[in-house]
Amino acid sequence: MKRLLGIGAAAAALTYFFDPENGSRRRNVARDRVLALFRQGGRKATRAGRGVASEAYSLKQKATHMREQSKAQPDDVTLARKVETQIFRDADVPKGKINVNAENGKVVLRGEVEDPSMIEDLEKAARKVLGVREVENLLHAAGSPAPTSSS
């Protein structure tokens, strides 16, 4: 019985593929589909391999760069600009009334502010900047005398 079914299926396939009117087209379509299946299978495996490799590289990079690398001490101009960027973020800080200088990692803040509590806040913000070794705060409140440098 199985043999008879097998012979019947083979005869149907031969009739289908060797039909005088459409057999040639059917054979070409079947050939193209089989070849495409093999090509796509190879691409999918390659894509999956690339995805795994990419993910592994990503994890390695994240692990390598978890901590920020220590950087060389910035030059004085760069350090002063970094401090200015940090302390002038708040819109309430009087940008035109504060002078920031840096020399060998020491930052000097000079100028006048309206709010006396801002003096300490600006000094704390300056100390947080990477590369600042010391902060000399010569800021003063409006109406009070300016402090003099200790050096």
Coordinates of C-alpha atoms in Angstrom, one line a residue:
M1 CA 0.0 0.0 0.0
K2 CA 2.8 2.4 0.9
R3 CA 4.6 1.5 -2.2
L4 CA 1.5 2.2 -4.3
L5 CA 1.1 5.6 -2.7
G6 CA 4.8 6.4 -3.3
I7 CA 4.5 5.4 -7.0
G8 CA 1.3 7.5 -7.3
A9 CA 3.0 10.6 -5.7
A10 CA 6.0 10.2 -8.0
A11 CA 3.7 9.9 -11.1
A12 CA 1.8 13.1 -10.0
A13 CA 5.1 15.0 -9.5
L14 CA 6.4 13.9 -12.9
T15 CA 3.1 14.9 -14.5
Y16 CA 3.2 18.3 -12.7
F17 CA 6.8 19.1 -13.6
F18 CA 6.8 17.7 -17.1
D19 CA 3.5 19.1 -18.3
P20 CA 4.0 20.3 -21.9
E21 CA 2.4 23.7 -21.2
N22 CA 3.6 24.7 -17.8
G23 CA 6.2 22.2 -16.8
S24 CA 9.2 24.3 -17.7
R25 CA 8.0 27.3 -15.7
R26 CA 7.1 25.0 -12.7
R27 CA 10.6 23.4 -12.8
N28 CA 12.3 26.9 -12.9
V29 CA 10.1 28.2 -10.1
A30 CA 10.8 25.1 -7.9
R31 CA 14.6 25.4 -8.6
D32 CA 14.6 29.1 -7.7
R33 CA 12.7 28.5 -4.5
V34 CA 15.0 25.7 -3.4
L35 CA 18.1 27.8 -4.1
A36 CA 16.7 30.8 -2.3
L37 CA 15.9 28.7 0.7
F38 CA 19.6 27.7 0.9
R39 CA 20.8 31.3 0.4
Q40 CA 18.5 32.7 3.0
G41 CA 19.4 30.0 5.5
G42 CA 23.1 30.9 5.1
R43 CA 22.3 34.6 5.6
K44 CA 20.2 34.0 8.7
A45 CA 23.0 32.0 10.3
T46 CA 25.5 34.7 9.4
R47 CA 23.2 37.4 10.8
A48 CA 22.7 35.4 14.0
G49 CA 26.4 35.0 14.4
R50 CA 27.0 38.7 13.8
G51 CA 24.4 39.5 16.4
V52 CA 26.0 37.3 19.0
A53 CA 29.5 38.7 18.2
S54 CA 28.2 42.3 18.4
E55 CA 26.4 41.7 21.7
A56 CA 29.6 40.1 23.2
Y57 CA 31.7 43.1 22.0
S58 CA 29.2 45.5 23.5
L59 CA 29.3 43.8 26.9
K60 CA 33.1 43.8 26.8
Q61 CA 33.2 47.5 26.1
K62 CA 30.7 48.3 28.8
A63 CA 32.7 46.3 31.3
T64 CA 36.0 48.0 30.2
H65 CA 34.6 51.5 30.5
M66 CA 32.5 51.2 33.6
R67 CA 34.8 53.7 35.5
E68 CA 35.9 56.9 33.9
Q69 CA 39.5 56.9 33.0
S70 CA 41.7 59.3 35.0
K71 CA 42.6 62.2 32.8
A72 CA 45.6 64.4 32.7
Q73 CA 45.4 67.7 34.6
P74 CA 43.8 70.2 32.1
D75 CA 45.7 73.4 31.3
D76 CA 44.7 76.5 33.2
V77 CA 42.4 78.0 30.5
T78 CA 40.5 74.7 30.0
L79 CA 40.1 74.4 33.8
A80 CA 38.8 77.9 34.1
R81 CA 36.3 77.3 31.3
K82 CA 35.1 74.0 32.9
V83 CA 34.6 75.8 36.2
E84 CA 32.7 78.6 34.5
T85 CA 30.5 76.1 32.7
Q86 CA 29.7 74.4 36.0
I87 CA 29.0 77.5 38.1
F88 CA 27.1 79.5 35.5
R89 CA 24.6 76.7 34.8
D90 CA 22.1 78.3 37.1
A91 CA 20.3 81.3 35.5
D92 CA 20.4 83.3 38.8
V93 CA 24.3 83.5 38.8
P94 CA 25.4 86.9 37.7
K95 CA 27.8 85.9 34.9
G96 CA 29.1 89.4 34.2
K97 CA 30.0 90.0 37.8
I98 CA 32.1 86.9 38.5
N99 CA 35.7 86.3 37.3
V100 CA 37.2 82.8 37.3
N101 CA 41.0 82.3 37.0
A102 CA 43.0 79.1 37.3
E103 CA 46.6 78.5 37.9
N104 CA 48.1 75.0 38.3
G105 CA 44.8 73.5 39.5
K106 CA 44.0 76.4 41.9
V107 CA 40.9 78.2 41.0
V108 CA 40.2 81.8 42.2
L109 CA 36.7 83.1 42.2
R110 CA 36.4 86.9 42.3
G111 CA 33.3 89.1 42.1
E112 CA 30.1 90.3 43.6
V113 CA 26.9 88.4 44.1
E114 CA 23.5 89.6 45.3
D115 CA 22.7 86.6 47.6
P116 CA 25.4 85.8 50.2
S117 CA 24.3 82.1 50.3
M118 CA 25.3 81.8 46.7
I119 CA 29.0 82.4 47.7
E120 CA 29.3 78.9 49.3
D121 CA 27.2 77.2 46.6
L122 CA 29.5 78.5 43.8
E123 CA 32.6 77.4 45.8
K124 CA 31.2 73.9 46.2
A125 CA 30.3 73.8 42.5
A126 CA 33.8 74.8 41.6
R127 CA 35.4 72.1 43.9
K128 CA 33.4 69.4 42.1
V129 CA 35.0 70.1 38.7
L130 CA 37.5 67.4 37.7
G131 CA 41.0 68.9 37.9
V132 CA 40.4 71.5 40.6
R133 CA 42.9 71.0 43.4
E134 CA 42.1 74.1 45.4
V135 CA 39.5 76.9 45.4
E136 CA 40.2 80.4 46.7
N137 CA 36.9 82.2 47.1
L138 CA 37.1 86.0 46.9
L139 CA 33.4 86.5 46.2
H140 CA 31.5 88.9 48.3
A141 CA 28.0 90.1 48.8
A142 CA 26.8 93.3 47.2
G143 CA 27.6 96.2 49.6
S144 CA 30.2 94.4 51.6
P145 CA 34.0 95.0 51.1
A146 CA 35.8 92.6 48.8
P147 CA 38.1 90.1 50.6
T148 CA 41.8 90.2 49.8
S149 CA 43.9 87.3 48.5
S150 CA 45.7 85.2 51.1
S151 CA 48.7 84.6 48.9

